[in-house]
PDB file of C-alpha atoms in Angstrom:
ATOM      1  CA  MET A   1       0.000   0.000   0.000  1.00  0.00           C
ATOM      2  CA  HIS A   2       1.689   3.174  -1.210  1.00  0.00           C
ATOM      3  CA  GLY A   3       0.960   6.236  -3.301  1.00  0.00           C
ATOM      4  CA  ILE A   4      -2.450   7.734  -3.951  1.00  0.00           C
ATOM      5  CA  HIS A   5      -5.583   5.605  -3.753  1.00  0.00           C
ATOM      6  CA  ALA A   6      -8.651   7.357  -5.134  1.00  0.00           C
ATOM      7  CA  SER A   7     -11.673   7.064  -2.847  1.00  0.00           C
ATOM      8  CA  LEU A   8     -14.496   6.715  -5.350  1.00  0.00           C
ATOM      9  CA  VAL A   9     -17.927   8.279  -5.208  1.00  0.00           C
ATOM     10  CA  THR A  10     -20.886   6.113  -6.177  1.00  0.00           C
ATOM     11  CA  PRO A  11     -22.638   7.862  -9.092  1.00  0.00           C
ATOM     12  CA  PHE A  12     -26.406   7.613  -9.418  1.00  0.00           C
ATOM     13  CA  THR A  13     -28.640   7.960 -12.444  1.00  0.00           C
ATOM     14  CA  ALA A  14     -31.329  10.647 -12.636  1.00  0.00           C
ATOM     15  CA  SER A  15     -33.806   7.995 -11.483  1.00  0.00           C
ATOM     16  CA  GLY A  16     -31.700   7.157  -8.418  1.00  0.00           C
ATOM     17  CA  GLU A  17     -30.057   3.885  -9.452  1.00  0.00           C
ATOM     18  CA  VAL A  18     -26.332   3.141  -9.278  1.00  0.00           C
ATOM     19  CA  ASP A  19     -24.786   4.400 -12.519  1.00  0.00           C
ATOM     20  CA  ALA A  20     -22.335   1.637 -13.409  1.00  0.00           C
ATOM     21  CA  LYS A  21     -21.169   3.328 -16.621  1.00  0.00           C
ATOM     22  CA  SER A  22     -20.284   6.566 -14.848  1.00  0.00           C
ATOM     23  CA  LEU A  23     -18.520   4.633 -12.104  1.00  0.00           C
ATOM     24  CA  GLU A  24     -16.449   2.742 -14.655  1.00  0.00           C
ATOM     25  CA  ARG A  25     -15.571   5.988 -16.451  1.00  0.00           C
ATOM     26  CA  LEU A  26     -14.522   7.653 -13.210  1.00  0.00           C
ATOM     27  CA  ALA A  27     -12.427   4.676 -12.086  1.00  0.00           C
ATOM     28  CA  ASP A  28     -10.650   4.585 -15.457  1.00  0.00           C
ATOM     29  CA  HIS A  29     -10.022   8.335 -15.215  1.00  0.00           C
ATOM     30  CA  CYS A  30      -8.355   7.971 -11.826  1.00  0.00           C
ATOM     31  CA  LEU A  31      -6.060   5.113 -12.826  1.00  0.00           C
ATOM     32  CA  GLU A  32      -5.214   6.505 -16.263  1.00  0.00           C
ATOM     33  CA  ASN A  33      -4.100   9.733 -14.596  1.00  0.00           C
ATOM     34  CA  GLY A  34      -1.743   8.298 -12.030  1.00  0.00           C
ATOM     35  CA  ALA A  35      -3.696   6.936  -9.071  1.00  0.00           C
ATOM     36  CA  ASP A  36      -2.015   3.852  -7.626  1.00  0.00           C
ATOM     37  CA  GLY A  37      -5.253   2.142  -6.627  1.00  0.00           C
ATOM     38  CA  LEU A  38      -8.969   2.494  -6.019  1.00  0.00           C
ATOM     39  CA  VAL A  39     -11.064   2.475  -2.867  1.00  0.00           C
ATOM     40  CA  ALA A  40     -14.698   1.421  -3.238  1.00  0.00           C
ATOM     41  CA  LEU A  41     -17.546   1.449  -0.721  1.00  0.00           C
ATOM     42  CA  GLY A  42     -15.899   3.955   1.566  1.00  0.00           C
ATOM     43  CA  THR A  43     -17.580   6.934   3.199  1.00  0.00           C
ATOM     44  CA  THR A  44     -17.103   8.894  -0.040  1.00  0.00           C
ATOM     45  CA  GLY A  45     -18.985   6.127  -1.849  1.00  0.00           C
ATOM     46  CA  GLU A  46     -22.060   6.493   0.399  1.00  0.00           C
ATOM     47  CA  ALA A  47     -21.697   2.781   1.120  1.00  0.00           C
ATOM     48  CA  ALA A  48     -24.073   2.754   4.080  1.00  0.00           C
ATOM     49  CA  LEU A  49     -26.816   4.207   1.863  1.00  0.00           C
ATOM     50  CA  LEU A  50     -26.610   1.426  -0.749  1.00  0.00           C
ATOM     51  CA  SER A  51     -28.557  -1.815  -0.840  1.00  0.00           C
ATOM     52  CA  ALA A  52     -26.680  -5.107  -0.847  1.00  0.00           C
ATOM     53  CA  ALA A  53     -27.337  -5.487  -4.573  1.00  0.00           C
ATOM     54  CA  GLU A  54     -26.041  -1.977  -5.253  1.00  0.00           C
ATOM     55  CA  GLN A  55     -22.925  -2.642  -3.214  1.00  0.00           C
ATOM     56  CA  ARG A  56     -22.307  -5.757  -5.288  1.00  0.00           C
ATOM     57  CA  THR A  57     -22.647  -3.743  -8.506  1.00  0.00           C
ATOM     58  CA  VAL A  58     -20.096  -1.211  -7.273  1.00  0.00           C
ATOM     59  CA  LEU A  59     -17.658  -3.971  -6.347  1.00  0.00           C
ATOM     60  CA  GLU A  60     -17.983  -5.786  -9.657  1.00  0.00           C
ATOM     61  CA  VAL A  61     -17.418  -2.608 -11.671  1.00  0.00           C
ATOM     62  CA  CYS A  62     -14.405  -1.543  -9.621  1.00  0.00           C
ATOM     63  CA  ARG A  63     -12.929  -5.049  -9.608  1.00  0.00           C
ATOM     64  CA  GLY A  64     -13.121  -5.165 -13.381  1.00  0.00           C
ATOM     65  CA  VAL A  65     -11.398  -1.807 -13.807  1.00  0.00           C
ATOM     66  CA  SER A  66      -8.702  -2.716 -11.264  1.00  0.00           C
ATOM     67  CA  ILE A  67      -7.948  -5.981 -13.048  1.00  0.00           C
ATOM     68  CA  GLU A  68      -7.765  -4.197 -16.390  1.00  0.00           C
ATOM     69  CA  HIS A  69      -5.217  -1.704 -15.025  1.00  0.00           C
ATOM     70  CA  GLY A  70      -3.337  -4.142 -12.794  1.00  0.00           C
ATOM     71  CA  THR A  71      -3.869  -2.025  -9.689  1.00  0.00           C
ATOM     72  CA  PRO A  72      -5.161  -2.892  -6.215  1.00  0.00           C
ATOM     73  CA  LEU A  73      -8.752  -2.484  -5.096  1.00  0.00           C
ATOM     74  CA  THR A  74      -9.400  -1.675  -1.453  1.00  0.00           C
ATOM     75  CA  VAL A  75     -12.971  -2.225  -0.314  1.00  0.00           C
ATOM     76  CA  GLY A  76     -14.688  -0.650   2.657  1.00  0.00           C
ATOM     77  CA  ALA A  77     -16.125  -3.024   5.239  1.00  0.00           C
ATOM     78  CA  GLY A  78     -16.990  -2.940   8.895  1.00  0.00           C
ATOM     79  CA  THR A  79     -19.707  -1.778  11.255  1.00  0.00           C
ATOM     80  CA  MET A  80     -19.898  -1.044  14.967  1.00  0.00           C
ATOM     81  CA  GLY A  81     -20.153  -4.755  15.813  1.00  0.00           C
ATOM     82  CA  THR A  82     -17.501  -7.430  15.376  1.00  0.00           C
ATOM     83  CA  GLU A  83     -19.783 -10.240  14.189  1.00  0.00           C
ATOM     84  CA  ASP A  84     -21.476  -8.049  11.598  1.00  0.00           C
ATOM     85  CA  SER A  85     -18.099  -6.723  10.474  1.00  0.00           C
ATOM     86  CA  ILE A  86     -16.897 -10.293   9.974  1.00  0.00           C
ATOM     87  CA  ARG A  87     -19.997 -11.073   7.913  1.00  0.00           C
ATOM     88  CA  GLN A  88     -19.485  -8.010   5.745  1.00  0.00           C
ATOM     89  CA  ALA A  89     -15.762  -8.668   5.377  1.00  0.00           C
ATOM     90  CA  ARG A  90     -16.384 -12.240   4.247  1.00  0.00           C
ATOM     91  CA  GLU A  91     -18.916 -11.072   1.653  1.00  0.00           C
ATOM     92  CA  ARG A  92     -16.578  -8.477   0.160  1.00  0.00           C
ATOM     93  CA  ALA A  93     -13.175 -10.147   0.484  1.00  0.00           C
ATOM     94  CA  PRO A  94     -13.463 -12.251  -2.719  1.00  0.00           C
ATOM     95  CA  LEU A  95     -13.498  -9.055  -4.813  1.00  0.00           C
ATOM     96  CA  ALA A  96     -10.933  -7.133  -2.747  1.00  0.00           C
ATOM     97  CA  ASP A  97      -7.161  -6.923  -2.488  1.00  0.00           C
ATOM     98  CA  ALA A  98      -7.525  -5.334   0.950  1.00  0.00           C
ATOM     99  CA  LEU A  99     -10.394  -4.406   3.242  1.00  0.00           C
ATOM    100  CA  LEU A 100     -10.716  -0.921   4.713  1.00  0.00           C
ATOM    101  CA  VAL A 101     -12.230  -1.618   8.141  1.00  0.00           C
ATOM    102  CA  VAL A 102     -13.363   1.291  10.274  1.00  0.00           C
ATOM    103  CA  VAL A 103     -12.717   1.526  14.011  1.00  0.00           C
ATOM    104  CA  PRO A 104     -15.989   0.468  15.721  1.00  0.00           C
ATOM    105  CA  TYR A 105     -18.072   3.604  16.046  1.00  0.00           C
ATOM    106  CA  TYR A 106     -20.651   4.948  18.499  1.00  0.00           C
ATOM    107  CA  LEU A 107     -20.139   2.251  21.140  1.00  0.00           C
ATOM    108  CA  ARG A 108     -16.698   3.596  22.136  1.00  0.00           C
ATOM    109  CA  PRO A 109     -15.198   0.238  23.213  1.00  0.00           C
ATOM    110  CA  SER A 110     -11.918   0.054  25.106  1.00  0.00           C
ATOM    111  CA  GLU A 111      -8.656   0.152  23.169  1.00  0.00           C
ATOM    112  CA  GLU A 112      -8.222  -3.549  23.923  1.00  0.00           C
ATOM    113  CA  GLY A 113     -11.675  -4.154  22.459  1.00  0.00           C
ATOM    114  CA  VAL A 114     -10.744  -2.286  19.282  1.00  0.00           C
ATOM    115  CA  ILE A 115      -7.535  -4.282  18.882  1.00  0.00           C
ATOM    116  CA  ASP A 116      -9.425  -7.545  19.407  1.00  0.00           C
ATOM    117  CA  HIS A 117     -12.019  -6.395  16.857  1.00  0.00           C
ATOM    118  CA  PHE A 118      -9.414  -6.045  14.106  1.00  0.00           C
ATOM    119  CA  ALA A 119      -7.756  -9.327  15.062  1.00  0.00           C
ATOM    120  CA  ALA A 120     -11.089 -11.148  14.805  1.00  0.00           C
ATOM    121  CA  VAL A 121     -12.021  -9.617  11.446  1.00  0.00           C
ATOM    122  CA  GLY A 122      -8.555 -10.318  10.062  1.00  0.00           C
ATOM    123  CA  ALA A 123      -8.688 -13.947  11.177  1.00  0.00           C
ATOM    124  CA  ALA A 124     -11.953 -14.430   9.270  1.00  0.00           C
ATOM    125  CA  VAL A 125     -10.712 -13.450   5.800  1.00  0.00           C
ATOM    126  CA  ASP A 126      -7.790 -14.168   3.487  1.00  0.00           C
ATOM    127  CA  VAL A 127      -7.050 -10.578   2.452  1.00  0.00           C
ATOM    128  CA  PRO A 128      -5.184  -7.991   4.553  1.00  0.00           C
ATOM    129  CA  LEU A 129      -6.898  -5.261   6.517  1.00  0.00           C
ATOM    130  CA  ILE A 130      -6.402  -1.518   6.376  1.00  0.00           C
ATOM    131  CA  PRO A 131      -7.843  -0.247   9.670  1.00  0.00           C
ATOM    132  CA  TYR A 132      -9.517   3.140   9.258  1.00  0.00           C
ATOM    133  CA  ASN A 133      -8.827   5.443  12.191  1.00  0.00           C
ATOM    134  CA  VAL A 134     -11.150   8.448  12.006  1.00  0.00           C
ATOM    135  CA  PRO A 135     -12.016   9.587  15.543  1.00  0.00           C
ATOM    136  CA  TYR A 136     -13.972  12.658  14.461  1.00  0.00           C
ATOM    137  CA  ARG A 137     -16.473  10.269  12.816  1.00  0.00           C
ATOM    138  CA  THR A 138     -16.327   7.271  15.163  1.00  0.00           C
ATOM    139  CA  ALA A 139     -16.093   9.134  18.498  1.00  0.00           C
ATOM    140  CA  LYS A 140     -13.357   6.683  19.449  1.00  0.00           C
ATOM    141  CA  PRO A 141      -9.884   8.242  19.681  1.00  0.00           C
ATOM    142  CA  LEU A 142      -6.980   5.816  19.978  1.00  0.00           C
ATOM    143  CA  SER A 143      -3.596   6.361  21.603  1.00  0.00           C
ATOM    144  CA  ALA A 144      -0.365   5.933  19.683  1.00  0.00           C
ATOM    145  CA  ASP A 145       0.260   2.718  21.608  1.00  0.00           C
ATOM    146  CA  ALA A 146      -3.091   1.311  20.483  1.00  0.00           C
ATOM    147  CA  LEU A 147      -2.526   2.360  16.878  1.00  0.00           C
ATOM    148  CA  LEU A 148       0.889   0.680  16.873  1.00  0.00           C
ATOM    149  CA  ALA A 149      -0.592  -2.467  18.430  1.00  0.00           C
ATOM    150  CA  ILE A 150      -3.135  -2.594  15.597  1.00  0.00           C
ATOM    151  CA  LEU A 151      -0.396  -2.098  13.000  1.00  0.00           C
ATOM    152  CA  ALA A 152       1.556  -4.953  14.590  1.00  0.00           C
ATOM    153  CA  LEU A 153      -1.233  -7.459  13.867  1.00  0.00           C
ATOM    154  CA  ASP A 154      -0.243  -9.968  11.176  1.00  0.00           C
ATOM    155  CA  CYS A 155      -3.544  -9.429   9.363  1.00  0.00           C
ATOM    156  CA  VAL A 156      -2.924  -5.683   8.979  1.00  0.00           C
ATOM    157  CA  ALA A 157      -1.081  -4.294   5.940  1.00  0.00           C
ATOM    158  CA  GLY A 158      -1.351  -0.629   6.844  1.00  0.00           C
ATOM    159  CA  MET A 159      -3.654   2.022   8.240  1.00  0.00           C
ATOM    160  CA  LYS A 160      -5.776   4.866   6.919  1.00  0.00           C
ATOM    161  CA  HIS A 161      -5.152   7.582   9.487  1.00  0.00           C
ATOM    162  CA  CYS A 162      -7.493  10.571   9.716  1.00  0.00           C
ATOM    163  CA  ALA A 163      -6.705  12.444  12.904  1.00  0.00           C
ATOM    164  CA  GLY A 164      -7.855  15.750  11.432  1.00  0.00           C
ATOM    165  CA  ALA A 165      -4.476  17.226  12.355  1.00  0.00           C
ATOM    166  CA  ILE A 166      -0.808  16.367  12.706  1.00  0.00           C
ATOM    167  CA  ASP A 167      -1.182  15.612  16.411  1.00  0.00           C
ATOM    168  CA  GLN A 168       1.181  14.012  18.908  1.00  0.00           C
ATOM    169  CA  ASP A 169      -0.157  10.503  18.314  1.00  0.00           C
ATOM    170  CA  THR A 170       0.284  10.914  14.549  1.00  0.00           C
ATOM    171  CA  LEU A 171       3.884  11.996  15.063  1.00  0.00           C
ATOM    172  CA  ALA A 172       4.526   9.055  17.379  1.00  0.00           C
ATOM    173  CA  VAL A 173       3.037   6.490  14.982  1.00  0.00           C
ATOM    174  CA  LEU A 174       5.040   7.778  12.018  1.00  0.00           C
ATOM    175  CA  ALA A 175       8.252   8.060  14.044  1.00  0.00           C
ATOM    176  CA  ALA A 176       7.896   4.452  15.239  1.00  0.00           C
ATOM    177  CA  ASP A 177       8.485   3.245  11.654  1.00  0.00           C
ATOM    178  CA  SER A 178       6.392   0.121  12.186  1.00  0.00           C
ATOM    179  CA  GLY A 179       7.147  -1.289   8.747  1.00  0.00           C
ATOM    180  CA  LYS A 180       3.455  -1.029   7.836  1.00  0.00           C
ATOM    181  CA  ALA A 181       2.020   1.601   5.492  1.00  0.00           C
ATOM    182  CA  VAL A 182       0.374   4.634   7.054  1.00  0.00           C
ATOM    183  CA  LEU A 183      -1.933   6.366   4.558  1.00  0.00           C
ATOM    184  CA  SER A 184      -3.250   9.854   5.160  1.00  0.00           C
ATOM    185  CA  GLY A 185      -7.025   9.933   4.916  1.00  0.00           C
ATOM    186  CA  ASP A 186      -7.325  13.697   5.302  1.00  0.00           C
ATOM    187  CA  ASP A 187      -6.790  15.098   1.815  1.00  0.00           C
ATOM    188  CA  ALA A 188      -5.421  18.426   3.041  1.00  0.00           C
ATOM    189  CA  PHE A 189      -2.775  16.672   5.153  1.00  0.00           C
ATOM    190  CA  ILE A 190      -1.379  14.272   2.562  1.00  0.00           C
ATOM    191  CA  TYR A 191       1.690  16.431   1.842  1.00  0.00           C
ATOM    192  CA  PRO A 192       2.826  16.897   5.462  1.00  0.00           C
ATOM    193  CA  MET A 193       2.061  13.262   6.216  1.00  0.00           C
ATOM    194  CA  LEU A 194       4.196  12.185   3.259  1.00  0.00           C
ATOM    195  CA  GLN A 195       7.039  14.380   4.454  1.00  0.00           C
ATOM    196  CA  LEU A 196       6.832  12.737   7.888  1.00  0.00           C
ATOM    197  CA  GLY A 197       7.042   9.244   6.412  1.00  0.00           C
ATOM    198  CA  ALA A 198       3.526   8.230   5.427  1.00  0.00           C
ATOM    199  CA  ALA A 199       3.366   5.838   2.490  1.00  0.00           C
ATOM    200  CA  GLY A 200       0.620   7.693   0.645  1.00  0.00           C
ATOM    201  CA  GLY A 201      -2.966   8.764   0.927  1.00  0.00           C
ATOM    202  CA  VAL A 202      -6.560   7.718   0.393  1.00  0.00           C
ATOM    203  CA  ALA A 203      -8.016  10.782  -1.289  1.00  0.00           C
ATOM    204  CA  ALA A 204     -11.556  11.628  -2.368  1.00  0.00           C
ATOM    205  CA  CYS A 205     -10.171  14.715  -4.119  1.00  0.00           C
ATOM    206  CA  ALA A 206      -8.138  12.406  -6.344  1.00  0.00           C
ATOM    207  CA  CYS A 207     -11.368  11.583  -8.178  1.00  0.00           C
ATOM    208  CA  LEU A 208     -11.244  15.108  -9.569  1.00  0.00           C
ATOM    209  CA  ALA A 209      -7.486  15.759  -9.771  1.00  0.00           C
ATOM    210  CA  PRO A 210      -5.701  12.378  -9.745  1.00  0.00           C
ATOM    211  CA  ALA A 211      -2.701  13.529 -11.772  1.00  0.00           C
ATOM    212  CA  ALA A 212      -1.843  16.346  -9.383  1.00  0.00           C
ATOM    213  CA  TYR A 213      -2.090  14.143  -6.278  1.00  0.00           C
ATOM    214  CA  ALA A 214      -0.050  11.432  -7.976  1.00  0.00           C
ATOM    215  CA  ALA A 215       2.606  13.970  -8.963  1.00  0.00           C
ATOM    216  CA  MET A 216       2.785  15.260  -5.379  1.00  0.00           C
ATOM    217  CA  ALA A 217       3.365  11.745  -4.066  1.00  0.00           C
ATOM    218  CA  ARG A 218       5.902  11.004  -6.794  1.00  0.00           C
ATOM    219  CA  ALA A 219       7.881  14.171  -6.049  1.00  0.00           C
ATOM    220  CA  THR A 220       8.020  13.164  -2.402  1.00  0.00           C
ATOM    221  CA  ARG A 221       9.294   9.670  -3.255  1.00  0.00           C
ATOM    222  CA  GLU A 222      11.968  11.248  -5.435  1.00  0.00           C
ATOM    223  CA  GLY A 223      13.097  13.488  -2.582  1.00  0.00           C
ATOM    224  CA  ASN A 224      11.906  16.704  -4.209  1.00  0.00           C
ATOM    225  CA  ALA A 225      10.074  18.235  -1.250  1.00  0.00           C
ATOM    226  CA  ALA A 226       9.975  21.704  -2.826  1.00  0.00           C
ATOM    227  CA  ARG A 227       8.156  20.415  -5.902  1.00  0.00           C
ATOM    228  CA  ALA A 228       5.780  18.386  -3.738  1.00  0.00           C
ATOM    229  CA  LEU A 229       5.027  21.511  -1.710  1.00  0.00           C
ATOM    230  CA  THR A 230       4.135  23.357  -4.916  1.00  0.00           C
ATOM    231  CA  PHE A 231       1.491  20.729  -5.634  1.00  0.00           C
ATOM    232  CA  HIS A 232       0.214  20.854  -2.047  1.00  0.00           C
ATOM    233  CA  ASN A 233      -0.158  24.619  -2.058  1.00  0.00           C
ATOM    234  CA  ALA A 234      -2.050  24.510  -5.345  1.00  0.00           C
ATOM    235  CA  LEU A 235      -4.330  21.643  -4.243  1.00  0.00           C
ATOM    236  CA  LEU A 236      -5.158  22.916  -0.768  1.00  0.00           C
ATOM    237  CA  PRO A 237      -7.816  25.492  -1.818  1.00  0.00           C
ATOM    238  CA  MET A 238      -9.543  22.839  -3.912  1.00  0.00           C
ATOM    239  CA  ALA A 239      -9.513  20.309  -1.075  1.00  0.00           C
ATOM    240  CA  GLU A 240     -10.913  22.850   1.354  1.00  0.00           C
ATOM    241  CA  ALA A 241     -13.663  23.797  -1.099  1.00  0.00           C
ATOM    242  CA  LEU A 242     -14.620  20.190  -1.843  1.00  0.00           C
ATOM    243  CA  PHE A 243     -15.133  19.523   1.870  1.00  0.00           C
ATOM    244  CA  CYS A 244     -16.880  22.776   2.751  1.00  0.00           C
ATOM    245  CA  GLU A 245     -20.188  20.857   2.881  1.00  0.00           C
ATOM    246  CA  PRO A 246     -20.831  17.229   3.889  1.00  0.00           C
ATOM    247  CA  SER A 247     -18.909  14.993   1.506  1.00  0.00           C
ATOM    248  CA  PRO A 248     -19.324  13.931  -1.266  1.00  0.00           C
ATOM    249  CA  ALA A 249     -21.965  16.476  -2.319  1.00  0.00           C
ATOM    250  CA  VAL A 250     -19.624  19.181  -3.648  1.00  0.00           C
ATOM    251  CA  LEU A 251     -17.265  16.608  -5.158  1.00  0.00           C
ATOM    252  CA  LYS A 252     -20.081  14.887  -7.059  1.00  0.00           C
ATOM    253  CA  ALA A 253     -21.314  18.208  -8.416  1.00  0.00           C
ATOM    254  CA  CYS A 254     -17.815  19.038  -9.673  1.00  0.00           C
ATOM    255  CA  LEU A 255     -17.360  15.601 -11.208  1.00  0.00           C
ATOM    256  CA  ALA A 256     -20.671  15.969 -13.037  1.00  0.00           C
ATOM    257  CA  ASP A 257     -19.717  19.452 -14.261  1.00  0.00           C
ATOM    258  CA  GLU A 258     -16.471  18.019 -15.638  1.00  0.00           C
ATOM    259  CA  GLY A 259     -18.321  15.167 -17.360  1.00  0.00           C
ATOM    260  CA  LEU A 260     -16.684  12.462 -15.261  1.00  0.00           C
ATOM    261  CA  ILE A 261     -20.075  11.285 -13.979  1.00  0.00           C
ATOM    262  CA  ASP A 262     -23.489  11.960 -15.474  1.00  0.00           C
ATOM    263  CA  ASP A 263     -25.445  13.158 -12.448  1.00  0.00           C
ATOM    264  CA  PRO A 264     -24.415  14.856  -9.163  1.00  0.00           C
ATOM    265  CA  ALA A 265     -27.134  13.274  -6.976  1.00  0.00           C
ATOM    266  CA  VAL A 266     -26.437  12.213  -3.394  1.00  0.00           C
ATOM    267  CA  ARG A 267     -28.738  10.167  -1.175  1.00  0.00           C
ATOM    268  CA  ALA A 268     -30.643  11.370   1.881  1.00  0.00           C
ATOM    269  CA  PRO A 269     -29.846  12.514   4.470  1.00  0.00           C
ATOM    270  CA  LEU A 270     -27.197  14.233   2.327  1.00  0.00           C
ATOM    271  CA  HIS A 271     -28.334  17.334   0.460  1.00  0.00           C
ATOM    272  CA  ALA A 272     -27.320  18.828  -2.853  1.00  0.00           C
ATOM    273  CA  PRO A 273     -24.659  21.496  -2.257  1.00  0.00           C
ATOM    274  CA  ARG A 274     -25.149  25.229  -2.510  1.00  0.00           C
ATOM    275  CA  PRO A 275     -24.297  26.503  -6.012  1.00  0.00           C
ATOM    276  CA  GLU A 276     -21.699  28.902  -4.625  1.00  0.00           C
ATOM    277  CA  SER A 277     -19.840  26.007  -2.971  1.00  0.00           C
ATOM    278  CA  VAL A 278     -19.600  24.208  -6.293  1.00  0.00           C
ATOM    279  CA  VAL A 279     -18.409  27.342  -8.108  1.00  0.00           C
ATOM    280  CA  THR A 280     -15.681  27.894  -5.515  1.00  0.00           C
ATOM    281  CA  ALA A 281     -14.475  24.296  -5.806  1.00  0.00           C
ATOM    282  CA  LEU A 282     -14.538  24.312  -9.608  1.00  0.00           C
ATOM    283  CA  ASN A 283     -12.644  27.604  -9.746  1.00  0.00           C
ATOM    284  CA  ALA A 284      -9.986  26.187  -7.421  1.00  0.00           C
ATOM    285  CA  PHE A 285      -9.714  23.051  -9.560  1.00  0.00           C
ATOM    286  CA  ARG A 286      -9.482  24.995 -12.801  1.00  0.00           C
ATOM    287  CA  ARG A 287      -6.768  27.227 -11.365  1.00  0.00           C
ATOM    288  CA  LEU A 288      -4.477  24.239 -10.857  1.00  0.00           C
ATOM    289  CA  PRO A 289      -1.362  25.054 -12.889  1.00  0.00           C
ATOM    290  CA  PHE A 290      -0.680  21.453 -13.901  1.00  0.00           C
TER     291      PHE A 290
END
């Protein structure tokens, strides 16, 4: 797990069905423009708002594109409960190269309970896990010691880390050099995370600007921090604009405006974005000098 993995939206048709053709077009766009892999059925993909049949459609489309391009497909899985997470992981593992499994949310279990959760899910499937640490969504912050204990599990290949900041625990996890990939899940923090030793990022914004995010990661790998910073500074206004309303509403509107998907619809309880939010994001995207 390294480089930029595009976290895909799930496009819908005007009648509200999953738009497989738009999804395939978007996935091709990301990989043809430098993304190192795809992430399907994540938060950006509105996975919790899809039926089981719709989730299967998304997986089959993304699996096909990933095979065609020879790139990995990471698939979101996991709920607040361990048994249900195991069920979901087993259903999705056959079409996945790795499973993105969120820290159990809402219940706020102990750190030992969270570690045991990942160990149990990992033991139930034959593909590696990418634990998804996002305390501002799950209401379950984890210490650096707990994060490193999760990374030390044999079933874990890396971690999507979304602390919402470069905090002390983030610094400690990166400095520990666990040998496992740490991927930034906060689009605005990918550059500083890369400079501190992260292996890459899982980026919703890479649906819209995959080449620029890929170039930023490549410049970092090549040791050209100044060039990577140029990309970061150019991308930051776009990232801020795309997340100015609940994601992925603004992103979908921009993707539709650019012709990458046919319709910008999101599902309730998400709302269509304000027109001025979309204009701001599109202007930031179109000002990218690359």
